[in-house]
Amino acid sequence: MAMESALTSTRVSIPSLCSGISSSHHHHRSFSFLNFPKLFSFKYSFRTISPVPFVVSASSASPSSPSTSVAQSQDLKIKSVPTKPIEGQKTGTSGLRKKVKVFMQDNYLANWIQALFNSLPLEDYKNGLLVLGGDGRYFNREAAQIIIKIAAGNGVGKILVGKDGILSTPAVSAVIRKREANGGFIMSASHNPGGPEYDWGIKFNYSSGQPAPESITDKIYGNTLSVRFHHLVLNNMLFLFCIR
């Protein structure tokens, strides 16, 4: 899939971005989105051909720090947003599982995602490819937006997202290996019940498709105790990409 060409200054509304996604199995559209002459270029491609996921990609046009903001209002903005550590984010090879209401607390999920990037060697994700999907449980839609914003803010180049945000745990593992991705996020609490009053979970699989080893999960937990900033993209409209 060609992702490398520079983009034109084309505005695309969210309704047109999402139209026709569920029609023909061979439907394919790419969009230029806003005007990113200085910092990033984005190209969005959507496929309904199973099991090819949606693609969100960002490629840096010039070296910049994560806190750089571009002057023009329609440009992509990446900023370092202050936060404080939150207790209780002990991470195992099965990731982090809590009640949905816990994950919905301000900065709870964002802290963990940023702590994960703080724990990985830069070469494991910078300008790289990650996979994102889950089991469709409550809160996955909102969580996906947080994950994508922080991944882009930390310099991830491309993110493959399952159709409607859904990819089973084995599917994420398979896509990581098939696409030679750097890793992937799985939004699932496995057999635990889902829903507003029940459980939600997140875990990270490595480039092998296997869960992150204990050496990494221990680092993630350690970094949740010291995280001070989220590096994230601020433009909300960029990430409303038809997870329904």
PDB file of C-alpha atoms in Angstrom:
ATOM      1  CA  MET A   1       0.000   0.000   0.000  1.00  0.00           C
ATOM      2  CA  ALA A   2       1.553   3.280  -1.061  1.00  0.00           C
ATOM      3  CA  MET A   3       1.823   5.622   1.905  1.00  0.00           C
ATOM      4  CA  GLU A   4       4.816   7.733   1.047  1.00  0.00           C
ATOM      5  CA  SER A   5       3.633  10.563  -1.210  1.00  0.00           C
ATOM      6  CA  ALA A   6       3.269  14.115   0.101  1.00  0.00           C
ATOM      7  CA  LEU A   7      -0.324  15.253   0.534  1.00  0.00           C
ATOM      8  CA  THR A   8      -2.237  18.164  -0.925  1.00  0.00           C
ATOM      9  CA  SER A   9      -4.146  20.702   1.146  1.00  0.00           C
ATOM     10  CA  THR A  10      -7.560  19.077   0.984  1.00  0.00           C
ATOM     11  CA  ARG A  11     -10.239  19.387   3.627  1.00  0.00           C
ATOM     12  CA  VAL A  12     -12.302  16.246   4.168  1.00  0.00           C
ATOM     13  CA  SER A  13     -15.331  16.273   6.426  1.00  0.00           C
ATOM     14  CA  ILE A  14     -15.982  13.422   8.835  1.00  0.00           C
ATOM     15  CA  PRO A  15     -19.233  12.342   7.090  1.00  0.00           C
ATOM     16  CA  SER A  16     -17.472  11.964   3.723  1.00  0.00           C
ATOM     17  CA  LEU A  17     -14.556  10.261   5.456  1.00  0.00           C
ATOM     18  CA  CYS A  18     -16.892   7.578   6.781  1.00  0.00           C
ATOM     19  CA  SER A  19     -19.287   7.228   3.859  1.00  0.00           C
ATOM     20  CA  GLY A  20     -19.318   3.963   1.987  1.00  0.00           C
ATOM     21  CA  ILE A  21     -17.044   2.126   4.404  1.00  0.00           C
ATOM     22  CA  SER A  22     -19.422  -0.801   4.805  1.00  0.00           C
ATOM     23  CA  SER A  23     -20.387  -1.144   1.132  1.00  0.00           C
ATOM     24  CA  SER A  24     -18.481  -3.229  -1.418  1.00  0.00           C
ATOM     25  CA  HIS A  25     -15.925  -5.649  -0.062  1.00  0.00           C
ATOM     26  CA  HIS A  26     -13.454  -4.188  -2.538  1.00  0.00           C
ATOM     27  CA  HIS A  27     -14.141  -0.558  -1.643  1.00  0.00           C
ATOM     28  CA  HIS A  28     -10.972   1.452  -1.155  1.00  0.00           C
ATOM     29  CA  ARG A  29     -10.517   5.190  -0.639  1.00  0.00           C
ATOM     30  CA  SER A  30      -7.593   7.386   0.359  1.00  0.00           C
ATOM     31  CA  PHE A  31      -7.956  10.912   1.677  1.00  0.00           C
ATOM     32  CA  SER A  32      -5.767  13.952   2.093  1.00  0.00           C
ATOM     33  CA  PHE A  33      -6.720  15.603   5.361  1.00  0.00           C
ATOM     34  CA  LEU A  34      -6.045  19.232   6.255  1.00  0.00           C
ATOM     35  CA  ASN A  35      -2.737  20.937   5.547  1.00  0.00           C
ATOM     36  CA  PHE A  36       0.492  19.672   7.131  1.00  0.00           C
ATOM     37  CA  PRO A  37       3.357  21.394   5.309  1.00  0.00           C
ATOM     38  CA  LYS A  38       5.741  21.643   8.248  1.00  0.00           C
ATOM     39  CA  LEU A  39       5.403  18.762  10.657  1.00  0.00           C
ATOM     40  CA  PHE A  40       3.373  15.773   9.495  1.00  0.00           C
ATOM     41  CA  SER A  41       1.624  14.393   6.461  1.00  0.00           C
ATOM     42  CA  PHE A  42      -1.320  12.041   6.968  1.00  0.00           C
ATOM     43  CA  LYS A  43      -2.849   9.652   4.503  1.00  0.00           C
ATOM     44  CA  TYR A  44      -5.933   7.664   5.429  1.00  0.00           C
ATOM     45  CA  SER A  45      -6.826   4.444   3.649  1.00  0.00           C
ATOM     46  CA  PHE A  46      -9.843   2.283   4.405  1.00  0.00           C
ATOM     47  CA  ARG A  47     -10.377  -1.267   3.214  1.00  0.00           C
ATOM     48  CA  THR A  48     -13.263  -3.595   3.900  1.00  0.00           C
ATOM     49  CA  ILE A  49     -11.358  -6.585   2.545  1.00  0.00           C
ATOM     50  CA  SER A  50     -11.084  -8.914   5.533  1.00  0.00           C
ATOM     51  CA  PRO A  51      -8.747  -9.246   7.357  1.00  0.00           C
ATOM     52  CA  VAL A  52      -6.972  -6.069   6.131  1.00  0.00           C
ATOM     53  CA  PRO A  53      -7.448  -3.417   8.836  1.00  0.00           C
ATOM     54  CA  PHE A  54      -7.976   0.303   8.462  1.00  0.00           C
ATOM     55  CA  VAL A  55      -4.774   2.279   8.237  1.00  0.00           C
ATOM     56  CA  VAL A  56      -3.868   5.504   9.957  1.00  0.00           C
ATOM     57  CA  SER A  57      -0.422   6.728   9.089  1.00  0.00           C
ATOM     58  CA  ALA A  58       1.755   9.702   9.974  1.00  0.00           C
ATOM     59  CA  SER A  59       5.178  10.458   8.621  1.00  0.00           C
ATOM     60  CA  SER A  60       7.393  13.273   9.847  1.00  0.00           C
ATOM     61  CA  ALA A  61       8.336  15.875   7.264  1.00  0.00           C
ATOM     62  CA  SER A  62      10.980  17.501   9.440  1.00  0.00           C
ATOM     63  CA  PRO A  63      12.604  16.713  12.797  1.00  0.00           C
ATOM     64  CA  SER A  64      10.706  18.265  15.690  1.00  0.00           C
ATOM     65  CA  SER A  65      10.352  17.710  19.407  1.00  0.00           C
ATOM     66  CA  PRO A  66       7.108  16.140  20.666  1.00  0.00           C
ATOM     67  CA  SER A  67       6.094  19.451  22.258  1.00  0.00           C
ATOM     68  CA  THR A  68       6.271  21.406  18.982  1.00  0.00           C
ATOM     69  CA  SER A  69       3.063  23.166  17.936  1.00  0.00           C
ATOM     70  CA  VAL A  70       2.620  24.400  14.374  1.00  0.00           C
ATOM     71  CA  ALA A  71       1.356  27.960  14.075  1.00  0.00           C
ATOM     72  CA  GLN A  72      -1.484  27.450  11.607  1.00  0.00           C
ATOM     73  CA  SER A  73      -4.694  26.325  13.283  1.00  0.00           C
ATOM     74  CA  GLN A  74      -5.404  23.602  10.719  1.00  0.00           C
ATOM     75  CA  ASP A  75      -1.972  22.017  11.100  1.00  0.00           C
ATOM     76  CA  LEU A  76      -1.332  18.940  13.193  1.00  0.00           C
ATOM     77  CA  LYS A  77      -0.327  19.865  16.725  1.00  0.00           C
ATOM     78  CA  ILE A  78       1.761  17.655  18.979  1.00  0.00           C
ATOM     79  CA  LYS A  79       2.183  18.770  22.550  1.00  0.00           C
ATOM     80  CA  SER A  80       3.570  17.548  25.861  1.00  0.00           C
ATOM     81  CA  VAL A  81       0.703  17.694  28.357  1.00  0.00           C
ATOM     82  CA  PRO A  82       1.526  17.559  32.098  1.00  0.00           C
ATOM     83  CA  THR A  83       0.183  14.673  34.175  1.00  0.00           C
ATOM     84  CA  LYS A  84       0.798  13.015  37.537  1.00  0.00           C
ATOM     85  CA  PRO A  85       1.436   9.347  38.394  1.00  0.00           C
ATOM     86  CA  ILE A  86      -1.611   7.271  39.312  1.00  0.00           C
ATOM     87  CA  GLU A  87      -1.281   4.349  41.694  1.00  0.00           C
ATOM     88  CA  GLY A  88      -2.432   0.825  40.935  1.00  0.00           C
ATOM     89  CA  GLN A  89      -1.128   0.315  37.397  1.00  0.00           C
ATOM     90  CA  LYS A  90       0.868  -2.832  38.063  1.00  0.00           C
ATOM     91  CA  THR A  91       1.306  -4.549  34.714  1.00  0.00           C
ATOM     92  CA  GLY A  92       1.738  -8.247  33.965  1.00  0.00           C
ATOM     93  CA  THR A  93       2.176 -10.285  30.792  1.00  0.00           C
ATOM     94  CA  SER A  94      -1.629 -10.170  30.491  1.00  0.00           C
ATOM     95  CA  GLY A  95      -1.436  -6.387  30.563  1.00  0.00           C
ATOM     96  CA  LEU A  96      -3.550  -4.202  32.804  1.00  0.00           C
ATOM     97  CA  ARG A  97      -7.121  -5.084  33.767  1.00  0.00           C
ATOM     98  CA  LYS A  98      -9.432  -2.915  35.827  1.00  0.00           C
ATOM     99  CA  LYS A  99     -13.058  -1.860  36.023  1.00  0.00           C
ATOM    100  CA  VAL A 100     -14.172   0.339  33.137  1.00  0.00           C
ATOM    101  CA  LYS A 101     -14.816   3.211  35.538  1.00  0.00           C
ATOM    102  CA  VAL A 102     -11.175   3.081  36.645  1.00  0.00           C
ATOM    103  CA  PHE A 103      -9.891   3.333  33.074  1.00  0.00           C
ATOM    104  CA  MET A 104     -12.297   6.203  32.435  1.00  0.00           C
ATOM    105  CA  GLN A 105     -10.674   8.333  35.125  1.00  0.00           C
ATOM    106  CA  ASP A 106      -8.758  11.339  33.808  1.00  0.00           C
ATOM    107  CA  ASN A 107      -5.329  10.339  32.471  1.00  0.00           C
ATOM    108  CA  TYR A 108      -5.557   6.739  33.708  1.00  0.00           C
ATOM    109  CA  LEU A 109      -5.198   5.036  30.327  1.00  0.00           C
ATOM    110  CA  ALA A 110      -3.097   7.876  28.895  1.00  0.00           C
ATOM    111  CA  ASN A 111      -0.565   7.500  31.719  1.00  0.00           C
ATOM    112  CA  TRP A 112      -0.187   3.789  31.031  1.00  0.00           C
ATOM    113  CA  ILE A 113       0.204   4.241  27.272  1.00  0.00           C
ATOM    114  CA  GLN A 114       2.817   6.957  27.730  1.00  0.00           C
ATOM    115  CA  ALA A 115       4.615   4.818  30.333  1.00  0.00           C
ATOM    116  CA  LEU A 116       4.756   2.028  27.755  1.00  0.00           C
ATOM    117  CA  PHE A 117       6.418   4.257  25.167  1.00  0.00           C
ATOM    118  CA  ASN A 118       8.791   5.516  27.854  1.00  0.00           C
ATOM    119  CA  SER A 119       9.745   1.879  28.471  1.00  0.00           C
ATOM    120  CA  LEU A 120      10.549   0.901  24.882  1.00  0.00           C
ATOM    121  CA  PRO A 121      13.773   1.609  23.003  1.00  0.00           C
ATOM    122  CA  LEU A 122      13.170   4.411  20.518  1.00  0.00           C
ATOM    123  CA  GLU A 123      14.022   2.148  17.588  1.00  0.00           C
ATOM    124  CA  ASP A 124      11.173  -0.186  18.595  1.00  0.00           C
ATOM    125  CA  TYR A 125       8.493   2.308  17.552  1.00  0.00           C
ATOM    126  CA  LYS A 126       9.885   5.552  16.070  1.00  0.00           C
ATOM    127  CA  ASN A 127       8.463   5.865  12.523  1.00  0.00           C
ATOM    128  CA  GLY A 128       7.387   2.243  12.940  1.00  0.00           C
ATOM    129  CA  LEU A 129       4.184   0.271  12.478  1.00  0.00           C
ATOM    130  CA  LEU A 130       1.799  -0.740  15.279  1.00  0.00           C
ATOM    131  CA  VAL A 131      -1.444  -2.731  15.267  1.00  0.00           C
ATOM    132  CA  LEU A 132      -4.537  -1.832  17.306  1.00  0.00           C
ATOM    133  CA  GLY A 133      -7.686  -3.853  17.920  1.00  0.00           C
ATOM    134  CA  GLY A 134      -9.883  -5.370  20.568  1.00  0.00           C
ATOM    135  CA  ASP A 135     -12.864  -7.530  21.383  1.00  0.00           C
ATOM    136  CA  GLY A 136     -15.485  -4.805  20.951  1.00  0.00           C
ATOM    137  CA  ARG A 137     -16.267  -4.315  24.607  1.00  0.00           C
ATOM    138  CA  TYR A 138     -17.491  -1.103  26.204  1.00  0.00           C
ATOM    139  CA  PHE A 139     -14.935   1.785  26.202  1.00  0.00           C
ATOM    140  CA  ASN A 140     -12.903   0.450  23.267  1.00  0.00           C
ATOM    141  CA  ARG A 141     -13.891   3.322  20.980  1.00  0.00           C
ATOM    142  CA  GLU A 142     -12.763   6.011  23.414  1.00  0.00           C
ATOM    143  CA  ALA A 143      -9.641   4.075  24.328  1.00  0.00           C
ATOM    144  CA  ALA A 144      -8.627   3.726  20.672  1.00  0.00           C
ATOM    145  CA  GLN A 145      -8.643   7.503  20.254  1.00  0.00           C
ATOM    146  CA  ILE A 146      -6.373   7.933  23.281  1.00  0.00           C
ATOM    147  CA  ILE A 147      -3.967   5.243  22.088  1.00  0.00           C
ATOM    148  CA  ILE A 148      -3.724   6.665  18.565  1.00  0.00           C
ATOM    149  CA  LYS A 149      -3.167  10.233  19.747  1.00  0.00           C
ATOM    150  CA  ILE A 150      -0.358   9.240  22.101  1.00  0.00           C
ATOM    151  CA  ALA A 151       1.209   6.828  19.613  1.00  0.00           C
ATOM    152  CA  ALA A 152       1.312   9.583  16.976  1.00  0.00           C
ATOM    153  CA  GLY A 153       2.620  12.044  19.551  1.00  0.00           C
ATOM    154  CA  ASN A 154       5.502   9.706  20.328  1.00  0.00           C
ATOM    155  CA  GLY A 155       6.510   9.362  16.692  1.00  0.00           C
ATOM    156  CA  VAL A 156       4.831   6.122  15.575  1.00  0.00           C
ATOM    157  CA  GLY A 157       4.672   6.158  11.780  1.00  0.00           C
ATOM    158  CA  LYS A 158       1.651   3.950  11.003  1.00  0.00           C
ATOM    159  CA  ILE A 159      -1.158   2.292  12.938  1.00  0.00           C
ATOM    160  CA  LEU A 160      -3.253  -0.582  11.584  1.00  0.00           C
ATOM    161  CA  VAL A 161      -6.703  -0.592  13.187  1.00  0.00           C
ATOM    162  CA  GLY A 162      -9.119  -3.491  12.930  1.00  0.00           C
ATOM    163  CA  LYS A 163     -12.412  -2.917  11.106  1.00  0.00           C
ATOM    164  CA  ASP A 164     -14.772  -1.250  13.582  1.00  0.00           C
ATOM    165  CA  GLY A 165     -11.876  -1.424  16.043  1.00  0.00           C
ATOM    166  CA  ILE A 166     -12.259  -5.199  16.376  1.00  0.00           C
ATOM    167  CA  LEU A 167      -9.415  -7.710  16.211  1.00  0.00           C
ATOM    168  CA  SER A 168      -9.214 -10.789  18.406  1.00  0.00           C
ATOM    169  CA  THR A 169      -6.056 -11.433  20.405  1.00  0.00           C
ATOM    170  CA  PRO A 170      -4.847 -14.143  17.969  1.00  0.00           C
ATOM    171  CA  ALA A 171      -5.694 -11.846  15.038  1.00  0.00           C
ATOM    172  CA  VAL A 172      -3.586  -9.006  16.442  1.00  0.00           C
ATOM    173  CA  SER A 173      -0.709 -11.433  16.886  1.00  0.00           C
ATOM    174  CA  ALA A 174      -1.116 -12.720  13.324  1.00  0.00           C
ATOM    175  CA  VAL A 175      -1.308  -9.222  11.805  1.00  0.00           C
ATOM    176  CA  ILE A 176       1.824  -8.158  13.707  1.00  0.00           C
ATOM    177  CA  ARG A 177       3.761 -11.036  12.168  1.00  0.00           C
ATOM    178  CA  LYS A 178       2.170 -10.806   8.710  1.00  0.00           C
ATOM    179  CA  ARG A 179       2.796  -7.057   8.402  1.00  0.00           C
ATOM    180  CA  GLU A 180       6.146  -7.217  10.230  1.00  0.00           C
ATOM    181  CA  ALA A 181       4.863  -4.619  12.699  1.00  0.00           C
ATOM    182  CA  ASN A 182       6.812  -3.371  15.699  1.00  0.00           C
ATOM    183  CA  GLY A 183       4.043  -4.509  18.033  1.00  0.00           C
ATOM    184  CA  GLY A 184       0.373  -4.086  18.821  1.00  0.00           C
ATOM    185  CA  PHE A 185      -2.175  -3.009  21.407  1.00  0.00           C
ATOM    186  CA  ILE A 186      -4.977  -5.398  22.367  1.00  0.00           C
ATOM    187  CA  MET A 187      -8.033  -3.855  24.038  1.00  0.00           C
ATOM    188  CA  SER A 188      -9.477  -6.828  25.880  1.00  0.00           C
ATOM    189  CA  ALA A 189     -10.012  -8.244  29.335  1.00  0.00           C
ATOM    190  CA  SER A 190     -10.286 -11.782  27.906  1.00  0.00           C
ATOM    191  CA  HIS A 191     -12.970 -13.855  29.624  1.00  0.00           C
ATOM    192  CA  ASN A 192     -13.801 -11.143  32.175  1.00  0.00           C
ATOM    193  CA  PRO A 193     -17.301  -9.664  31.716  1.00  0.00           C
ATOM    194  CA  GLY A 194     -17.589  -6.414  29.759  1.00  0.00           C
ATOM    195  CA  GLY A 195     -19.881  -3.411  30.064  1.00  0.00           C
ATOM    196  CA  PRO A 196     -20.020  -0.073  31.918  1.00  0.00           C
ATOM    197  CA  GLU A 197     -19.992  -1.746  35.327  1.00  0.00           C
ATOM    198  CA  TYR A 198     -17.499  -4.462  34.498  1.00  0.00           C
ATOM    199  CA  ASP A 199     -13.990  -4.932  33.155  1.00  0.00           C
ATOM    200  CA  TRP A 200     -11.682  -3.497  30.524  1.00  0.00           C
ATOM    201  CA  GLY A 201      -8.085  -4.333  29.723  1.00  0.00           C
ATOM    202  CA  ILE A 202      -5.093  -3.382  27.615  1.00  0.00           C
ATOM    203  CA  LYS A 203      -1.945  -5.271  26.740  1.00  0.00           C
ATOM    204  CA  PHE A 204       0.952  -4.912  24.350  1.00  0.00           C
ATOM    205  CA  ASN A 205       2.349  -7.612  22.094  1.00  0.00           C
ATOM    206  CA  TYR A 206       5.893  -7.409  20.756  1.00  0.00           C
ATOM    207  CA  SER A 207       7.102  -7.742  17.156  1.00  0.00           C
ATOM    208  CA  SER A 208       7.069 -11.523  17.569  1.00  0.00           C
ATOM    209  CA  GLY A 209       3.319 -11.342  18.181  1.00  0.00           C
ATOM    210  CA  GLN A 210       3.859 -12.555  21.740  1.00  0.00           C
ATOM    211  CA  PRO A 211       2.971 -10.621  24.912  1.00  0.00           C
ATOM    212  CA  ALA A 212       5.604  -8.163  26.089  1.00  0.00           C
ATOM    213  CA  PRO A 213       8.097  -9.943  28.382  1.00  0.00           C
ATOM    214  CA  GLU A 214       8.277  -9.306  32.096  1.00  0.00           C
ATOM    215  CA  SER A 215      11.368  -7.160  31.619  1.00  0.00           C
ATOM    216  CA  ILE A 216       9.189  -4.687  29.683  1.00  0.00           C
ATOM    217  CA  THR A 217       6.045  -4.924  31.820  1.00  0.00           C
ATOM    218  CA  ASP A 218       8.143  -4.209  34.908  1.00  0.00           C
ATOM    219  CA  LYS A 219       9.520  -1.116  33.188  1.00  0.00           C
ATOM    220  CA  ILE A 220       6.020  -0.012  32.238  1.00  0.00           C
ATOM    221  CA  TYR A 221       4.895  -0.241  35.845  1.00  0.00           C
ATOM    222  CA  GLY A 222       7.990   1.612  37.018  1.00  0.00           C
ATOM    223  CA  ASN A 223       7.329   4.386  34.528  1.00  0.00           C
ATOM    224  CA  THR A 224       3.703   4.720  35.613  1.00  0.00           C
ATOM    225  CA  LEU A 225       5.127   5.811  38.972  1.00  0.00           C
ATOM    226  CA  SER A 226       7.177   8.597  37.409  1.00  0.00           C
ATOM    227  CA  VAL A 227       5.305   9.714  34.273  1.00  0.00           C
ATOM    228  CA  ARG A 228       5.053  13.503  34.076  1.00  0.00           C
ATOM    229  CA  PHE A 229       3.933  14.201  30.491  1.00  0.00           C
ATOM    230  CA  HIS A 230       1.836  12.728  27.706  1.00  0.00           C
ATOM    231  CA  HIS A 231       3.151  13.423  24.211  1.00  0.00           C
ATOM    232  CA  LEU A 232       0.032  13.497  22.084  1.00  0.00           C
ATOM    233  CA  VAL A 233      -1.663  14.884  19.005  1.00  0.00           C
ATOM    234  CA  LEU A 234      -4.287  17.469  19.897  1.00  0.00           C
ATOM    235  CA  ASN A 235      -6.418  17.472  16.738  1.00  0.00           C
ATOM    236  CA  ASN A 236      -9.496  15.462  17.746  1.00  0.00           C
ATOM    237  CA  MET A 237     -11.021  15.347  14.267  1.00  0.00           C
ATOM    238  CA  LEU A 238      -8.060  13.465  12.838  1.00  0.00           C
ATOM    239  CA  PHE A 239      -8.930  10.331  14.747  1.00  0.00           C
ATOM    240  CA  LEU A 240     -12.660   9.940  14.194  1.00  0.00           C
ATOM    241  CA  PHE A 241     -12.006   7.251  11.618  1.00  0.00           C
ATOM    242  CA  CYS A 242     -15.152   5.163  11.647  1.00  0.00           C
ATOM    243  CA  ILE A 243     -14.740   3.010  14.727  1.00  0.00           C
ATOM    244  CA  ARG A 244     -18.465   2.480  15.291  1.00  0.00           C
TER     245      ARG A 244
END
